[in-house]
PDB file of N, CA and C in Angstrom:
ATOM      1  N   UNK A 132    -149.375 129.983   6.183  1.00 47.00           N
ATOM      2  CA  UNK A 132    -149.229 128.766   5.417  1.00 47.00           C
ATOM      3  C   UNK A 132    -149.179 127.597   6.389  1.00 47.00           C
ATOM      4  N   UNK A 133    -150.005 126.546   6.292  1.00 48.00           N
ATOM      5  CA  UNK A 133    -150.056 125.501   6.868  1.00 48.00           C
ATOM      6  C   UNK A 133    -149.555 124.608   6.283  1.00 48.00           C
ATOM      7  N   UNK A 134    -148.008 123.913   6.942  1.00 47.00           N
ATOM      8  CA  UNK A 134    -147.813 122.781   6.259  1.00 47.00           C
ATOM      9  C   UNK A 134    -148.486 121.374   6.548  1.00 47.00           C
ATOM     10  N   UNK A 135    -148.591 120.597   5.585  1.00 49.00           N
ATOM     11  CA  UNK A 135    -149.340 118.551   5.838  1.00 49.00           C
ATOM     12  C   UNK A 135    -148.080 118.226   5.451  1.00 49.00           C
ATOM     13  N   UNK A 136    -147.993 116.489   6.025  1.00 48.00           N
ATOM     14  CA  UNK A 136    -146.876 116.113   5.265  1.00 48.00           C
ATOM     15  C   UNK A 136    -146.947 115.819   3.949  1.00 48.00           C
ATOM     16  N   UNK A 137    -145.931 115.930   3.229  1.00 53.00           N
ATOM     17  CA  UNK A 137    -146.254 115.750   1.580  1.00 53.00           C
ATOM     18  C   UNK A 137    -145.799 117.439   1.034  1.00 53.00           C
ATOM     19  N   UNK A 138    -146.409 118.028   1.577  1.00 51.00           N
ATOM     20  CA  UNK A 138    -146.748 119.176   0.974  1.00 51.00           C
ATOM     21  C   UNK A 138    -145.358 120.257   0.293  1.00 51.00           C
ATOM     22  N   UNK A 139    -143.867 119.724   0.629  1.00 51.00           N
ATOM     23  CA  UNK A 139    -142.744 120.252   1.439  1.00 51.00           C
ATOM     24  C   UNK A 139    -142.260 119.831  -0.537  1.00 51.00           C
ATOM     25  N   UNK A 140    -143.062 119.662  -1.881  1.00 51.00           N
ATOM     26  CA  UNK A 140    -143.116 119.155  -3.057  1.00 51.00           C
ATOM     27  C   UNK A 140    -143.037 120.095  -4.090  1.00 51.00           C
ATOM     28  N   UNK A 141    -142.217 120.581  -5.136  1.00 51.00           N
ATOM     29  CA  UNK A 141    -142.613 121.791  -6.301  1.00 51.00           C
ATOM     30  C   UNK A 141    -142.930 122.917  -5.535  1.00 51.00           C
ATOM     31  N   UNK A 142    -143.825 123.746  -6.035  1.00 53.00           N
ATOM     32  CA  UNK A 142    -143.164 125.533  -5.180  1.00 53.00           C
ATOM     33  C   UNK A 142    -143.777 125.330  -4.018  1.00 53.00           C
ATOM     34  N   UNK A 143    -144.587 124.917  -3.317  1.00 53.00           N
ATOM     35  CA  UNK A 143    -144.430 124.601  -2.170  1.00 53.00           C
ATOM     36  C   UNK A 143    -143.293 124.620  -1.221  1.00 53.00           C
ATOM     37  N   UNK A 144    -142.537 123.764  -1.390  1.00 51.00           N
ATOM     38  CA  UNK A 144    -141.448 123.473  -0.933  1.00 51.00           C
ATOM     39  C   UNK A 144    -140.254 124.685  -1.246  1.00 51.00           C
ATOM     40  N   UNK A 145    -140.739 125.246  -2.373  1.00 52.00           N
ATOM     41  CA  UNK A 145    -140.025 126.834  -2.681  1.00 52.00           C
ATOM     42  C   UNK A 145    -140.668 127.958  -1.871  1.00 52.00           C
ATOM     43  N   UNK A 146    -141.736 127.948  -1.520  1.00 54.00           N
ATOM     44  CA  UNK A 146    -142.315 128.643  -0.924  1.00 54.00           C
ATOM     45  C   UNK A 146    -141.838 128.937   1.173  1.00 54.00           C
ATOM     46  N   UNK A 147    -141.994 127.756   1.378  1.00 51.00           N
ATOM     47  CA  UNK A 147    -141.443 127.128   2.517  1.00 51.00           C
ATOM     48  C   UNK A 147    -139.939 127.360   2.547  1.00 51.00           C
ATOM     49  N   UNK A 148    -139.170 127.321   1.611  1.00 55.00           N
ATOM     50  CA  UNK A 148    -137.889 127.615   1.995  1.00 55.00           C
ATOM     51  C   UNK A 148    -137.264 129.284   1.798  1.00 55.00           C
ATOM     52  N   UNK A 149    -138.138 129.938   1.279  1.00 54.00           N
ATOM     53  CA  UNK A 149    -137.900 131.398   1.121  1.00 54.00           C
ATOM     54  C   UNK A 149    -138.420 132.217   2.633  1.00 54.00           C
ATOM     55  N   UNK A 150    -140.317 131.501   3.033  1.00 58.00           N
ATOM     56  CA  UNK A 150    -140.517 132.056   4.498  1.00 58.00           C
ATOM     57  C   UNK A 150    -139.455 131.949   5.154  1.00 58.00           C
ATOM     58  N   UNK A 151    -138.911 130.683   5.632  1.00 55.00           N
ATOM     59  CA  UNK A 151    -137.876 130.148   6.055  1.00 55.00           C
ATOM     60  C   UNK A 151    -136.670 131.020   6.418  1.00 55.00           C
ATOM     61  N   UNK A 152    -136.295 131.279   4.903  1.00 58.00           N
ATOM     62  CA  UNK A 152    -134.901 132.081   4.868  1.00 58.00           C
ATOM     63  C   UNK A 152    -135.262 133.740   5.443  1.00 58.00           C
ATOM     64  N   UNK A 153    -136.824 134.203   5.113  1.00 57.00           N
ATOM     65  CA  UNK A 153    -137.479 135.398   5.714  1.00 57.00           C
ATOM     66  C   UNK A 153    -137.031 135.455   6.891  1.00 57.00           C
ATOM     67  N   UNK A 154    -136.862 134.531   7.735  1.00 57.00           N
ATOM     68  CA  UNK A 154    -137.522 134.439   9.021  1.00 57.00           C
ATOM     69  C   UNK A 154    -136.479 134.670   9.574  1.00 57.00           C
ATOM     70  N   UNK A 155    -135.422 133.462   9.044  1.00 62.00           N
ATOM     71  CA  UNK A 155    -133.408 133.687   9.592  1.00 62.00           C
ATOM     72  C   UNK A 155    -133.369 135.373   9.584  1.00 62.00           C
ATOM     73  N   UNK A 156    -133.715 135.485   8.121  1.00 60.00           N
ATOM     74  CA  UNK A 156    -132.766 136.676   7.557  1.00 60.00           C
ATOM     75  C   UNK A 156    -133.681 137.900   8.664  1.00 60.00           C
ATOM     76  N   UNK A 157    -135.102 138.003   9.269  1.00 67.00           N
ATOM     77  CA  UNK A 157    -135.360 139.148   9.926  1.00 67.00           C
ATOM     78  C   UNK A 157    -134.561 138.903  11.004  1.00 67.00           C
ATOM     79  N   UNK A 158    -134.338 137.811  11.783  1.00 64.00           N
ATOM     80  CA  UNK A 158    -133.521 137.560  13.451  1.00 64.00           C
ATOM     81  C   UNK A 158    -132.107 138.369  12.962  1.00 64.00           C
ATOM     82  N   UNK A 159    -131.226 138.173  11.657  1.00 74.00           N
ATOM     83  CA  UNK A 159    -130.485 138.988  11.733  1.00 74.00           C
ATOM     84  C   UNK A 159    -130.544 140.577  11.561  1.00 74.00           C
ATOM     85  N   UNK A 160    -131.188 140.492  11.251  1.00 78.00           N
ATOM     86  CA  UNK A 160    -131.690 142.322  11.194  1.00 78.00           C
ATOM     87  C   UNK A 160    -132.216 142.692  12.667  1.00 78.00           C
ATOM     88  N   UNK A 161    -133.361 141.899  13.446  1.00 75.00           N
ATOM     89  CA  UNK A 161    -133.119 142.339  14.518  1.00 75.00           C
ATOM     90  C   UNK A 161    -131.936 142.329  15.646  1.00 75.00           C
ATOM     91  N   UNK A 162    -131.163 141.280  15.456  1.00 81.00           N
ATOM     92  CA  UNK A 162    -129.990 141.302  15.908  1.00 81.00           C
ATOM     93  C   UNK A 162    -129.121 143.228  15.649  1.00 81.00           C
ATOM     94  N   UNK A 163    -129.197 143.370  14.419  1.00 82.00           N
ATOM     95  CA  UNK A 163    -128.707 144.602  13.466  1.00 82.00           C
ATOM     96  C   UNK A 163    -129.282 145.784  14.323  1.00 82.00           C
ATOM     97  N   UNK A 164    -129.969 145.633  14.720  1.00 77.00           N
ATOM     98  CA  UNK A 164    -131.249 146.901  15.346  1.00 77.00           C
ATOM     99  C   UNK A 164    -130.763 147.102  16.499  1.00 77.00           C
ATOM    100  N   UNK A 165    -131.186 145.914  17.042  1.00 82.00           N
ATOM    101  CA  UNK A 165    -130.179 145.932  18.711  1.00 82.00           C
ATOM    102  C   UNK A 165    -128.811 146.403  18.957  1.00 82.00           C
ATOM    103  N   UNK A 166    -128.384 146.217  18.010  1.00 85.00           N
ATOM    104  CA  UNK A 166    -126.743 146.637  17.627  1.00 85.00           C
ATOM    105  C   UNK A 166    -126.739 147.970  17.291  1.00 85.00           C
ATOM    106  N   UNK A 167    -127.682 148.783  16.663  1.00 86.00           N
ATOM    107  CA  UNK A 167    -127.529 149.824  16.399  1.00 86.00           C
ATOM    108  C   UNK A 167    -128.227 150.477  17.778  1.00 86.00           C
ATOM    109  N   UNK A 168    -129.351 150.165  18.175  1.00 87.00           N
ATOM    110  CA  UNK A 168    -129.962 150.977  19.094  1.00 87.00           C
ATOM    111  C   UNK A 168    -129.055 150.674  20.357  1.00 87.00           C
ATOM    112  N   UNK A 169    -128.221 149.847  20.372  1.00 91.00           N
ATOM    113  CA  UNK A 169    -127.012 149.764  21.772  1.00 91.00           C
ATOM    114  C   UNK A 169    -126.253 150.945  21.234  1.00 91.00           C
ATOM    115  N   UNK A 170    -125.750 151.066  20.302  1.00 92.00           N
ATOM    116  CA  UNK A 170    -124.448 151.952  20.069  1.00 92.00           C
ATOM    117  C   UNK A 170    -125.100 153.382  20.113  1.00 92.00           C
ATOM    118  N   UNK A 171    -126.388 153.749  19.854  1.00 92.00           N
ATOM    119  CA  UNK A 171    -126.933 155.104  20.316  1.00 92.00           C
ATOM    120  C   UNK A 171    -127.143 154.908  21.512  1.00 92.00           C
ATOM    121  N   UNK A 172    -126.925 154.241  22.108  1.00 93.00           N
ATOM    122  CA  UNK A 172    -127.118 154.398  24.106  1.00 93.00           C
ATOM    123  C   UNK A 172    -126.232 154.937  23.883  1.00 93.00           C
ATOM    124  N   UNK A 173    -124.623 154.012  23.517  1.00 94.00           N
ATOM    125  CA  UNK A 173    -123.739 154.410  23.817  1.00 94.00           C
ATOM    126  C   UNK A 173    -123.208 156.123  23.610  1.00 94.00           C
ATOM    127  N   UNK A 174    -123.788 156.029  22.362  1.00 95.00           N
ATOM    128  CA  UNK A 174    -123.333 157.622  21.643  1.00 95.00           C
ATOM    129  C   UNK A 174    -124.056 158.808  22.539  1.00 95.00           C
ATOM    130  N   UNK A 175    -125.326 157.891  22.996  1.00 95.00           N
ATOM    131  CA  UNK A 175    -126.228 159.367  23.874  1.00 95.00           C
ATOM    132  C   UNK A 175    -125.407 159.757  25.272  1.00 95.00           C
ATOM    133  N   UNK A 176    -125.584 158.412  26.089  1.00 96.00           N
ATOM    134  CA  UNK A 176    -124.370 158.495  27.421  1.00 96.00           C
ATOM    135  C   UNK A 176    -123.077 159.320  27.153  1.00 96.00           C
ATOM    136  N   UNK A 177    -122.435 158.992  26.038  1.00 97.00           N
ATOM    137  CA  UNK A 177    -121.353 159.953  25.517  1.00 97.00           C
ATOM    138  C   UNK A 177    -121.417 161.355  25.297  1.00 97.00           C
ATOM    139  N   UNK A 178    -122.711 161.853  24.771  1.00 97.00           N
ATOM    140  CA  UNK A 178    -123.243 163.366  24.346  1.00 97.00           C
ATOM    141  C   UNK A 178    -123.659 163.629  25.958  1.00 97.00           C
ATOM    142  N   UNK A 179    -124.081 163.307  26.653  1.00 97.00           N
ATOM    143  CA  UNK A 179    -124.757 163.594  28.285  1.00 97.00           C
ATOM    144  C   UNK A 179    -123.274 163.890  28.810  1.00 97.00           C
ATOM    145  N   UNK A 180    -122.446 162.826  28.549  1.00 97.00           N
ATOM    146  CA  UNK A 180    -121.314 163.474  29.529  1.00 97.00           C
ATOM    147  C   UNK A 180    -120.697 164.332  29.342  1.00 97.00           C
ATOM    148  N   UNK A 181    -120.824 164.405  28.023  1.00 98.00           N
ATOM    149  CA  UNK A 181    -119.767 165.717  27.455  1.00 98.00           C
ATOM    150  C   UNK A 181    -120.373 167.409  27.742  1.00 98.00           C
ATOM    151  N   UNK A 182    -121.731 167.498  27.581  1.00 97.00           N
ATOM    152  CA  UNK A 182    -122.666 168.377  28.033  1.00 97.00           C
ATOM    153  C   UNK A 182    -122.625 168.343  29.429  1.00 97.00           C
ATOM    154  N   UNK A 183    -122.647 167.182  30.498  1.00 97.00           N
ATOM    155  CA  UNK A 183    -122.635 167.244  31.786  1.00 97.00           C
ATOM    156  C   UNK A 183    -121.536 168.448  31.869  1.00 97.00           C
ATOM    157  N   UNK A 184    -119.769 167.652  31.495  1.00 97.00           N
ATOM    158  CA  UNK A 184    -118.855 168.071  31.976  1.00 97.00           C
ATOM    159  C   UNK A 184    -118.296 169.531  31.217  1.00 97.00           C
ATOM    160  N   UNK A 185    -119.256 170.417  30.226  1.00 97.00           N
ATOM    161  CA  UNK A 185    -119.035 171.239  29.392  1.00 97.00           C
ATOM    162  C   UNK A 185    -119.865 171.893  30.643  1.00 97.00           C
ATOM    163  N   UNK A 186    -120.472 171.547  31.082  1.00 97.00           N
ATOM    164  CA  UNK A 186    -121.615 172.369  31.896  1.00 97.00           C
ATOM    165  C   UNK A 186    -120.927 173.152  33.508  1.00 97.00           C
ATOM    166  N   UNK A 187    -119.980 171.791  33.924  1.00 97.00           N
ATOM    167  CA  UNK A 187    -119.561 171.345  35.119  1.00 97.00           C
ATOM    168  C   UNK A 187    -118.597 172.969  34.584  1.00 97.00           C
ATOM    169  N   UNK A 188    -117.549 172.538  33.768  1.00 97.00           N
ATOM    170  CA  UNK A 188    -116.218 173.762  33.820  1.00 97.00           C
ATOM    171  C   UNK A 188    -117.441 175.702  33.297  1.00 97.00           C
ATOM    172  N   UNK A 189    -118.258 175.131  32.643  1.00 97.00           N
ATOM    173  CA  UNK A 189    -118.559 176.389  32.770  1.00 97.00           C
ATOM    174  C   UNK A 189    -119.280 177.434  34.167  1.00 97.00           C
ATOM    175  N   UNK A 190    -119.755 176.382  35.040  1.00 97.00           N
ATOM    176  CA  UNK A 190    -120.139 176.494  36.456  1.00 97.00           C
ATOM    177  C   UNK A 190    -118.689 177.244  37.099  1.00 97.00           C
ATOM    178  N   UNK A 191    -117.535 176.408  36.985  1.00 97.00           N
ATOM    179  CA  UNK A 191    -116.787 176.684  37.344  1.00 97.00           C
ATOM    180  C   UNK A 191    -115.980 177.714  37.264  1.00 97.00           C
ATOM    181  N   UNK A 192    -115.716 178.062  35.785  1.00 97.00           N
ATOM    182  CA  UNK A 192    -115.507 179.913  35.085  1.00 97.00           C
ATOM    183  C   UNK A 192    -115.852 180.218  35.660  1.00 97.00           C
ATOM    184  N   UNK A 193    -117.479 180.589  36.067  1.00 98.00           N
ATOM    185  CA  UNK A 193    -117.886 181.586  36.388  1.00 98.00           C
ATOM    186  C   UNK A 193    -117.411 181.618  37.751  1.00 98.00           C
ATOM    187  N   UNK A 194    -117.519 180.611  38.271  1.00 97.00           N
ATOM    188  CA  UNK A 194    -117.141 180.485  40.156  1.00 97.00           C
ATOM    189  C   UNK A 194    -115.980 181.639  40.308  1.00 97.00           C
ATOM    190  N   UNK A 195    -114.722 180.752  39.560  1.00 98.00           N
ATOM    191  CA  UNK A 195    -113.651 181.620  39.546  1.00 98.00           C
ATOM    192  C   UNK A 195    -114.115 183.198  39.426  1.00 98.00           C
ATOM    193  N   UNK A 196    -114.742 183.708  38.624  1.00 97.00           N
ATOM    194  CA  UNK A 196    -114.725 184.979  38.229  1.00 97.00           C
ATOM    195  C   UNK A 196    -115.522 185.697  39.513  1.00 97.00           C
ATOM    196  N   UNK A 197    -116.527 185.426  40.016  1.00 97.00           N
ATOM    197  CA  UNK A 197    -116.917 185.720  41.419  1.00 97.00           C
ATOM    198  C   UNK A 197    -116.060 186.089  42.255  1.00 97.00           C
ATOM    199  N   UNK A 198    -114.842 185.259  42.507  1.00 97.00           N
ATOM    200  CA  UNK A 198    -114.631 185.389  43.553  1.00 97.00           C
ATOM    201  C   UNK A 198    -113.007 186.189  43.256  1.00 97.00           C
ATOM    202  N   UNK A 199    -112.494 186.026  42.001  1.00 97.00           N
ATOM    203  CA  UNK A 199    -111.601 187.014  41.486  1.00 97.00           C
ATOM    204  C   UNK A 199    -112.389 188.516  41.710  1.00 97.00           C
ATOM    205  N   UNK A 200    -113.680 188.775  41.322  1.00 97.00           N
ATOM    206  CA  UNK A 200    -114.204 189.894  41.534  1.00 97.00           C
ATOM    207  C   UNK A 200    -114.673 190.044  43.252  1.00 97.00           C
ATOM    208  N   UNK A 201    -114.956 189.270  44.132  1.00 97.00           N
ATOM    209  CA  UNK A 201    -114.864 189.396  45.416  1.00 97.00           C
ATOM    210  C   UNK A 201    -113.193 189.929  46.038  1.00 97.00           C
ATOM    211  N   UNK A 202    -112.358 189.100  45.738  1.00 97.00           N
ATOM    212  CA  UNK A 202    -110.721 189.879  45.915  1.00 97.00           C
ATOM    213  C   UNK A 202    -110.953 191.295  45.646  1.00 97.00           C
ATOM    214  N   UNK A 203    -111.001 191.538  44.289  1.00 97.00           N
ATOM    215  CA  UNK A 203    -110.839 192.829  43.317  1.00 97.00           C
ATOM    216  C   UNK A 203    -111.720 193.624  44.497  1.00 97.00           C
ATOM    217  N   UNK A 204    -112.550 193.677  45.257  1.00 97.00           N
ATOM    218  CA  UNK A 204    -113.298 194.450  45.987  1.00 97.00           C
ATOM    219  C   UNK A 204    -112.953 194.559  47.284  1.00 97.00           C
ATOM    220  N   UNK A 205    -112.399 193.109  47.560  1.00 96.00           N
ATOM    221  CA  UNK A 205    -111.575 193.431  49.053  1.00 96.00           C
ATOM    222  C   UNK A 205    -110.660 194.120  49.262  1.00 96.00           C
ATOM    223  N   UNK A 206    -109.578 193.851  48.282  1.00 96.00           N
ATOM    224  CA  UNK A 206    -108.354 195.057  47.678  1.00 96.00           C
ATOM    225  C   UNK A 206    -108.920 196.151  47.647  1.00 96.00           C
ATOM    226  N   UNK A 207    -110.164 196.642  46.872  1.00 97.00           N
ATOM    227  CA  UNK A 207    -110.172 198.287  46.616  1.00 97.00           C
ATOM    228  C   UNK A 207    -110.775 198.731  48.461  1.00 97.00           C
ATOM    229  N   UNK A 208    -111.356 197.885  48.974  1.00 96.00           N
ATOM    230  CA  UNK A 208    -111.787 198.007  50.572  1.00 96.00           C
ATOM    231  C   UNK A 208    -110.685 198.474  51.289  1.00 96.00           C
ATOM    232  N   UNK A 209    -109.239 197.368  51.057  1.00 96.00           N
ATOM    233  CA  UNK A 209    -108.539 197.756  51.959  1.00 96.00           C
ATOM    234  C   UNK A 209    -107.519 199.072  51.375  1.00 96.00           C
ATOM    235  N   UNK A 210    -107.496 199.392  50.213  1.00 94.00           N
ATOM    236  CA  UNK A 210    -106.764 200.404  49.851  1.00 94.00           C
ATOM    237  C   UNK A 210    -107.184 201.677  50.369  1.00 94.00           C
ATOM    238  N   UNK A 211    -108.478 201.661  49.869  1.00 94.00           N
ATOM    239  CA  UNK A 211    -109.886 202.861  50.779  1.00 94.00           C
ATOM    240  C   UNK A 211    -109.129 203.385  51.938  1.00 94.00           C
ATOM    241  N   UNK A 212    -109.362 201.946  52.803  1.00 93.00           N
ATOM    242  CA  UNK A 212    -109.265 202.292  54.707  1.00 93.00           C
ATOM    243  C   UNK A 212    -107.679 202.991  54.772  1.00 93.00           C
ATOM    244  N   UNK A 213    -106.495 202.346  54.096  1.00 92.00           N
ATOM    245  CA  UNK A 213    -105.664 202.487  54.004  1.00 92.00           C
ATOM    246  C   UNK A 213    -105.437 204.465  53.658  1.00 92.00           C
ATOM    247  N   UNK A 214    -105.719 204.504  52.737  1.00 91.00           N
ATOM    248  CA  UNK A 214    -105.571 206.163  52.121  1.00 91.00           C
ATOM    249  C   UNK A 214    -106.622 206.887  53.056  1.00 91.00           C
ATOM    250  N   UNK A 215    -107.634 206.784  53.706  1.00 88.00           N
ATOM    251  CA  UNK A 215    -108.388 207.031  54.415  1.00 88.00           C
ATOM    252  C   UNK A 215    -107.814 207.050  55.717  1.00 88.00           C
ATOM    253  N   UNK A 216    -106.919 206.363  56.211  1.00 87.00           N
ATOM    254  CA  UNK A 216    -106.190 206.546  57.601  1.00 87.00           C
ATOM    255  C   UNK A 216    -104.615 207.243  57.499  1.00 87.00           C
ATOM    256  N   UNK A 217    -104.585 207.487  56.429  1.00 83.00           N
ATOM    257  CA  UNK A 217    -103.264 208.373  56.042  1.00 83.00           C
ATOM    258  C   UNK A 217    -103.724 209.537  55.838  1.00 83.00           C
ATOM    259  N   UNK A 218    -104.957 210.066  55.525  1.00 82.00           N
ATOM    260  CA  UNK A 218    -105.644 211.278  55.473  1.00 82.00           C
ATOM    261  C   UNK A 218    -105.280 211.631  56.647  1.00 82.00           C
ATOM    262  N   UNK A 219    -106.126 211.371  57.593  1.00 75.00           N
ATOM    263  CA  UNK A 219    -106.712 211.639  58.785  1.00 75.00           C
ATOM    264  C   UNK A 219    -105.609 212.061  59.887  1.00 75.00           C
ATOM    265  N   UNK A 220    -104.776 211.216  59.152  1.00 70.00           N
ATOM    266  CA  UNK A 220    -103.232 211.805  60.524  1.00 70.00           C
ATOM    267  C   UNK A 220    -102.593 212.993  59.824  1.00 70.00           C
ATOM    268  N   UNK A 221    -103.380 213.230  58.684  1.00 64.00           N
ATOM    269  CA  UNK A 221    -102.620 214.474  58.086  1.00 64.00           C
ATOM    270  C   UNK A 221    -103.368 215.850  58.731  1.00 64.00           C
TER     271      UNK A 221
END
């Protein structure tokens, strides 16, 4: 729509003030968008860390359990040598 002067008269001038209000009313919706697509950053960064650090302690279980089962084997090693050198003097 091209406005002349004059023209701003009867629906014209209705016409012009509805684009108008179109135009406000999309800046707030994109405003709305931005607002929403910020708060899914936020929510995604939030799901990443929680998966990071769900990830991090389950690394870690297992660590522990390694090396609880490395003990558990050093123990049965030294019990071995142990009953094994009490044999021998028998």
């Amino acid at each position: 729509m091209t406005l002349k002067i004059g023209q701003l008269n009867g629906i014209d001038g209705a016409e012009f003030t509805v684009s108008l209000s179109s135009v406000i009313e999309m800046a707030d919706k994109r405003e709305a968008r931005i607002g929403v697509i910020s708060e899914r950053s936020v929510l995604l960064k939030a799901e990443r860390k929680i998966e990071t650090l769900t990830l991090l302690g389950e690394v870690t279980r297992r660590y522990i359990i390694v090396l609880s089962a490395q003990d558990l084997i050093n123990a049965i090693c030294i019990a071995y040598f142990i009953s094994y050198c009490s044999c021998e003097k028998l």
